[in-house]
Short mmCIF file of N, CA, C and O and ligand atoms in Angstrom, two decimals:
data_model
loop_
_atom_site.label_atom_id
_atom_site.label_comp_id
_atom_site.label_asym_id
_atom_site.label_seq_id
_atom_site.Cartn_x
_atom_site.Cartn_y
_atom_site.Cartn_z
N MET A 1 -17.47 -9.43 -21.36
CA MET A 1 -16.18 -8.86 -21.06
C MET A 1 -16.18 -8.60 -19.50
O MET A 1 -17.11 -7.92 -19.01
N ALA A 2 -15.23 -9.12 -18.79
CA ALA A 2 -15.20 -8.98 -17.39
C ALA A 2 -14.36 -7.83 -16.97
O ALA A 2 -13.16 -7.95 -16.69
N VAL A 3 -14.91 -6.67 -16.91
CA VAL A 3 -14.15 -5.52 -16.47
C VAL A 3 -14.53 -5.23 -14.99
O VAL A 3 -15.71 -5.06 -14.71
N GLN A 4 -13.56 -5.16 -14.16
CA GLN A 4 -13.88 -4.93 -12.78
C GLN A 4 -13.30 -3.65 -12.32
O GLN A 4 -12.20 -3.25 -12.70
N ALA A 5 -14.03 -2.94 -11.51
CA ALA A 5 -13.58 -1.68 -10.98
C ALA A 5 -12.39 -1.92 -10.14
O ALA A 5 -12.21 -3.04 -9.52
N PRO A 6 -11.42 -1.02 -9.96
CA PRO A 6 -10.28 -1.20 -9.19
C PRO A 6 -10.70 -1.33 -7.69
O PRO A 6 -11.62 -0.80 -7.31
N PHE A 7 -9.82 -2.15 -6.98
CA PHE A 7 -10.06 -2.30 -5.57
C PHE A 7 -9.28 -1.25 -4.84
O PHE A 7 -8.21 -0.79 -5.37
N ARG A 8 -9.76 -0.76 -3.74
CA ARG A 8 -9.05 0.27 -3.05
C ARG A 8 -9.15 0.00 -1.49
O ARG A 8 -10.25 -0.22 -1.04
N ILE A 9 -7.95 0.12 -0.88
CA ILE A 9 -7.99 -0.09 0.62
C ILE A 9 -7.04 0.92 1.22
O ILE A 9 -6.05 1.33 0.61
N THR A 10 -7.47 1.40 2.36
CA THR A 10 -6.60 2.35 3.15
C THR A 10 -6.17 1.76 4.42
O THR A 10 -6.99 1.24 5.17
N VAL A 11 -4.86 1.73 4.69
CA VAL A 11 -4.34 1.26 5.90
C VAL A 11 -3.48 2.29 6.56
O VAL A 11 -3.13 3.35 5.88
N THR A 12 -3.16 2.22 7.80
CA THR A 12 -2.33 3.15 8.55
C THR A 12 -0.98 2.51 8.84
O THR A 12 -0.96 1.45 9.43
N VAL A 13 0.05 3.23 8.42
CA VAL A 13 1.41 2.60 8.57
C VAL A 13 2.02 3.52 9.73
O VAL A 13 2.02 4.79 9.61
N THR A 14 2.62 2.89 10.67
CA THR A 14 3.26 3.66 11.77
C THR A 14 4.77 3.83 11.56
O THR A 14 5.42 2.98 10.87
N GLY A 15 5.36 4.86 11.97
CA GLY A 15 6.73 5.02 12.05
C GLY A 15 7.42 5.79 10.85
O GLY A 15 8.58 6.04 10.87
N MET A 16 6.58 6.17 9.84
CA MET A 16 7.11 6.90 8.76
C MET A 16 7.38 8.34 9.13
O MET A 16 6.50 9.02 9.73
N SER A 17 8.58 8.86 8.87
CA SER A 17 8.93 10.19 9.32
C SER A 17 9.37 11.16 8.20
O SER A 17 9.51 12.39 8.51
N CYS A 18 9.66 10.62 7.07
CA CYS A 18 10.15 11.53 5.99
C CYS A 18 9.80 10.96 4.63
O CYS A 18 9.28 9.86 4.48
N ASP A 19 10.25 11.71 3.58
CA ASP A 19 9.97 11.19 2.22
C ASP A 19 10.69 9.92 1.89
O ASP A 19 10.18 9.15 1.02
N HIS A 20 11.76 9.69 2.52
CA HIS A 20 12.43 8.46 2.26
C HIS A 20 11.58 7.23 2.74
O HIS A 20 11.46 6.20 2.10
N CYS A 21 11.00 7.35 3.93
CA CYS A 21 10.06 6.34 4.47
C CYS A 21 8.93 6.15 3.53
O CYS A 21 8.53 5.01 3.16
N VAL A 22 8.36 7.24 3.04
CA VAL A 22 7.23 7.19 2.08
C VAL A 22 7.63 6.42 0.83
O VAL A 22 6.92 5.52 0.31
N GLY A 23 8.82 6.74 0.34
CA GLY A 23 9.34 6.11 -0.89
C GLY A 23 9.55 4.59 -0.71
O GLY A 23 9.20 3.77 -1.58
N ALA A 24 10.06 4.19 0.50
CA ALA A 24 10.33 2.78 0.74
C ALA A 24 9.01 2.00 0.81
O ALA A 24 8.88 0.92 0.26
N VAL A 25 7.99 2.55 1.53
CA VAL A 25 6.71 1.87 1.65
C VAL A 25 6.07 1.77 0.25
O VAL A 25 5.51 0.78 -0.15
N THR A 26 6.08 2.87 -0.41
CA THR A 26 5.50 2.94 -1.77
C THR A 26 6.09 1.88 -2.71
O THR A 26 5.38 1.18 -3.38
N GLU A 27 7.42 1.82 -2.71
CA GLU A 27 8.11 0.90 -3.59
C GLU A 27 7.75 -0.58 -3.31
O GLU A 27 7.45 -1.32 -4.18
N GLU A 28 7.69 -0.89 -2.00
CA GLU A 28 7.33 -2.29 -1.65
C GLU A 28 5.92 -2.63 -2.06
O GLU A 28 5.62 -3.75 -2.53
N LEU A 29 4.96 -1.71 -1.77
CA LEU A 29 3.57 -1.98 -2.06
C LEU A 29 3.39 -2.08 -3.59
O LEU A 29 2.58 -2.87 -4.08
N ARG A 30 4.07 -1.21 -4.30
CA ARG A 30 3.92 -1.19 -5.73
C ARG A 30 4.39 -2.47 -6.33
O ARG A 30 4.02 -2.86 -7.53
N ALA A 31 5.30 -3.16 -5.71
CA ALA A 31 5.85 -4.39 -6.18
C ALA A 31 4.83 -5.59 -6.15
O ALA A 31 5.03 -6.61 -6.78
N LEU A 32 3.78 -5.41 -5.37
CA LEU A 32 2.79 -6.44 -5.30
C LEU A 32 2.03 -6.51 -6.63
O LEU A 32 1.70 -5.47 -7.21
N SER A 33 1.70 -7.71 -7.09
CA SER A 33 1.08 -7.83 -8.40
C SER A 33 -0.31 -7.21 -8.30
O SER A 33 -1.08 -7.36 -7.36
N GLY A 34 -0.63 -6.54 -9.40
CA GLY A 34 -2.02 -5.92 -9.52
C GLY A 34 -2.08 -4.53 -8.94
O GLY A 34 -3.13 -3.90 -9.14
N VAL A 35 -1.10 -4.09 -8.24
CA VAL A 35 -1.20 -2.68 -7.61
C VAL A 35 -0.97 -1.68 -8.69
O VAL A 35 -0.04 -1.70 -9.46
N ARG A 36 -1.95 -0.76 -8.70
CA ARG A 36 -1.87 0.30 -9.71
C ARG A 36 -1.21 1.60 -9.15
O ARG A 36 -0.45 2.21 -9.80
N SER A 37 -1.61 1.92 -7.94
CA SER A 37 -1.07 3.15 -7.35
C SER A 37 -1.06 3.02 -5.79
O SER A 37 -1.82 2.30 -5.21
N VAL A 38 -0.14 3.76 -5.24
CA VAL A 38 0.04 3.88 -3.80
C VAL A 38 0.08 5.33 -3.42
O VAL A 38 0.95 6.07 -3.95
N ASP A 39 -0.80 5.76 -2.55
CA ASP A 39 -0.83 7.14 -2.11
C ASP A 39 -0.65 7.27 -0.62
O ASP A 39 -1.45 6.73 0.16
N VAL A 40 0.42 7.86 -0.23
CA VAL A 40 0.76 7.99 1.17
C VAL A 40 0.63 9.46 1.65
O VAL A 40 1.07 10.34 1.07
N THR A 41 -0.03 9.55 2.85
CA THR A 41 -0.07 10.84 3.49
C THR A 41 0.85 10.76 4.74
O THR A 41 0.52 10.01 5.69
N LEU A 42 1.95 11.38 4.66
CA LEU A 42 2.97 11.28 5.68
C LEU A 42 2.45 11.67 6.99
O LEU A 42 2.78 10.93 8.04
N GLY A 43 1.71 12.76 7.15
CA GLY A 43 1.33 13.26 8.39
C GLY A 43 0.47 12.34 9.26
O GLY A 43 0.61 12.21 10.45
N THR A 44 -0.37 11.54 8.61
CA THR A 44 -1.25 10.68 9.28
C THR A 44 -0.85 9.17 9.14
O THR A 44 -1.35 8.37 9.92
N GLY A 45 0.04 8.88 8.27
CA GLY A 45 0.44 7.53 7.97
C GLY A 45 -0.57 6.71 7.15
O GLY A 45 -0.44 5.54 6.97
N ALA A 46 -1.51 7.46 6.66
CA ALA A 46 -2.62 6.77 5.79
C ALA A 46 -2.03 6.38 4.49
O ALA A 46 -1.40 7.20 3.77
N VAL A 47 -2.24 5.14 4.15
CA VAL A 47 -1.71 4.64 2.79
C VAL A 47 -2.85 4.04 2.06
O VAL A 47 -3.48 3.05 2.51
N THR A 48 -3.21 4.59 0.88
CA THR A 48 -4.29 4.06 0.10
C THR A 48 -3.68 3.36 -1.10
O THR A 48 -2.87 3.94 -1.78
N ILE A 49 -4.08 2.08 -1.25
CA ILE A 49 -3.57 1.28 -2.30
C ILE A 49 -4.70 0.95 -3.27
O ILE A 49 -5.80 0.48 -2.88
N THR A 50 -4.53 1.17 -4.52
CA THR A 50 -5.44 0.97 -5.60
C THR A 50 -4.91 -0.23 -6.42
O THR A 50 -3.80 -0.21 -6.77
N SER A 51 -5.76 -1.23 -6.58
CA SER A 51 -5.23 -2.44 -7.29
C SER A 51 -6.36 -3.08 -8.09
O SER A 51 -7.47 -2.83 -8.03
N ASP A 52 -5.80 -3.92 -9.07
CA ASP A 52 -6.75 -4.57 -9.97
C ASP A 52 -7.32 -5.88 -9.41
O ASP A 52 -8.30 -6.46 -9.91
N ARG A 53 -6.86 -6.30 -8.23
CA ARG A 53 -7.32 -7.48 -7.63
C ARG A 53 -7.44 -7.20 -6.12
O ARG A 53 -6.78 -6.22 -5.65
N GLU A 54 -8.18 -8.00 -5.36
CA GLU A 54 -8.28 -7.75 -3.95
C GLU A 54 -7.01 -8.28 -3.24
O GLU A 54 -6.63 -9.40 -3.42
N LEU A 55 -6.38 -7.35 -2.53
CA LEU A 55 -5.17 -7.68 -1.82
C LEU A 55 -5.59 -8.33 -0.49
O LEU A 55 -6.56 -7.94 0.11
N ASN A 56 -4.75 -9.27 0.01
CA ASN A 56 -5.01 -9.80 1.37
C ASN A 56 -4.16 -9.11 2.38
O ASN A 56 -3.09 -8.54 2.08
N GLY A 57 -4.64 -9.20 3.65
CA GLY A 57 -3.95 -8.39 4.71
C GLY A 57 -2.46 -8.90 4.86
O GLY A 57 -1.62 -8.07 5.12
N ALA A 58 -2.25 -10.18 4.67
CA ALA A 58 -0.93 -10.69 4.90
C ALA A 58 0.14 -10.11 3.91
O ALA A 58 1.25 -9.75 4.28
N GLU A 59 -0.33 -9.97 2.67
CA GLU A 59 0.62 -9.42 1.70
C GLU A 59 0.85 -7.93 1.90
O GLU A 59 2.03 -7.45 1.71
N ILE A 60 -0.09 -7.23 2.39
CA ILE A 60 0.05 -5.81 2.71
C ILE A 60 0.99 -5.67 3.87
O ILE A 60 1.95 -4.94 3.84
N THR A 61 0.70 -6.43 4.96
CA THR A 61 1.51 -6.46 6.11
C THR A 61 2.98 -6.79 5.74
O THR A 61 3.97 -6.18 6.23
N GLY A 62 3.12 -7.80 4.90
CA GLY A 62 4.48 -8.24 4.53
C GLY A 62 5.24 -7.21 3.78
O GLY A 62 6.48 -7.02 4.02
N ALA A 63 4.56 -6.52 2.85
CA ALA A 63 5.24 -5.46 2.05
C ALA A 63 5.65 -4.34 2.93
O ALA A 63 6.80 -3.83 2.85
N VAL A 64 4.80 -3.96 3.83
CA VAL A 64 5.11 -2.83 4.72
C VAL A 64 6.24 -3.22 5.64
O VAL A 64 7.23 -2.42 5.93
N ALA A 65 6.28 -4.46 6.13
CA ALA A 65 7.29 -4.96 6.99
C ALA A 65 8.63 -4.96 6.18
O ALA A 65 9.78 -4.71 6.76
N GLU A 66 8.56 -5.36 4.94
CA GLU A 66 9.78 -5.43 4.11
C GLU A 66 10.45 -4.02 3.99
O GLU A 66 11.64 -3.93 3.91
N ALA A 67 9.61 -3.00 3.99
CA ALA A 67 10.06 -1.64 3.90
C ALA A 67 10.61 -1.20 5.34
O ALA A 67 11.28 -0.16 5.37
N GLY A 68 10.34 -1.94 6.34
CA GLY A 68 10.82 -1.65 7.69
C GLY A 68 9.77 -0.92 8.57
O GLY A 68 10.11 -0.32 9.65
N TYR A 69 8.50 -1.07 8.24
CA TYR A 69 7.44 -0.40 9.03
C TYR A 69 6.38 -1.40 9.37
O TYR A 69 6.45 -2.59 9.00
N ALA A 70 5.36 -0.93 10.13
CA ALA A 70 4.30 -1.82 10.57
C ALA A 70 2.98 -1.07 10.43
O ALA A 70 2.94 0.11 10.36
N LEU A 71 1.95 -1.88 10.30
CA LEU A 71 0.59 -1.36 10.29
C LEU A 71 0.10 -1.02 11.72
O LEU A 71 0.45 -1.70 12.69
N ALA A 72 -0.63 0.03 11.84
CA ALA A 72 -1.27 0.41 13.07
C ALA A 72 -2.36 -0.68 13.37
O ALA A 72 -2.90 -1.30 12.41
N ASP A 73 -2.75 -0.93 14.63
CA ASP A 73 -3.77 -1.82 15.02
C ASP A 73 -5.14 -1.42 14.37
O ASP A 73 -5.45 -0.27 14.36
CU1 CU B 101 12.11 8.56 6.64
#
């Protein structure tokens, strides 16, 4: 049985200023296949994504952009 621990990555999203921003980013990231949870800390812009598969940078960047935000360098 191939049970794999969930993958977890933390990125920094710039420009979020309120709960609406958090909701938009969370919604887009949760739409990616395999994503289990998205945890956003508004004050720092830290976004931790837990998923069943390894996400690639382009899809994370794309989802964040879809919400109207960008990743910090
Ligand atoms: Cu906002």
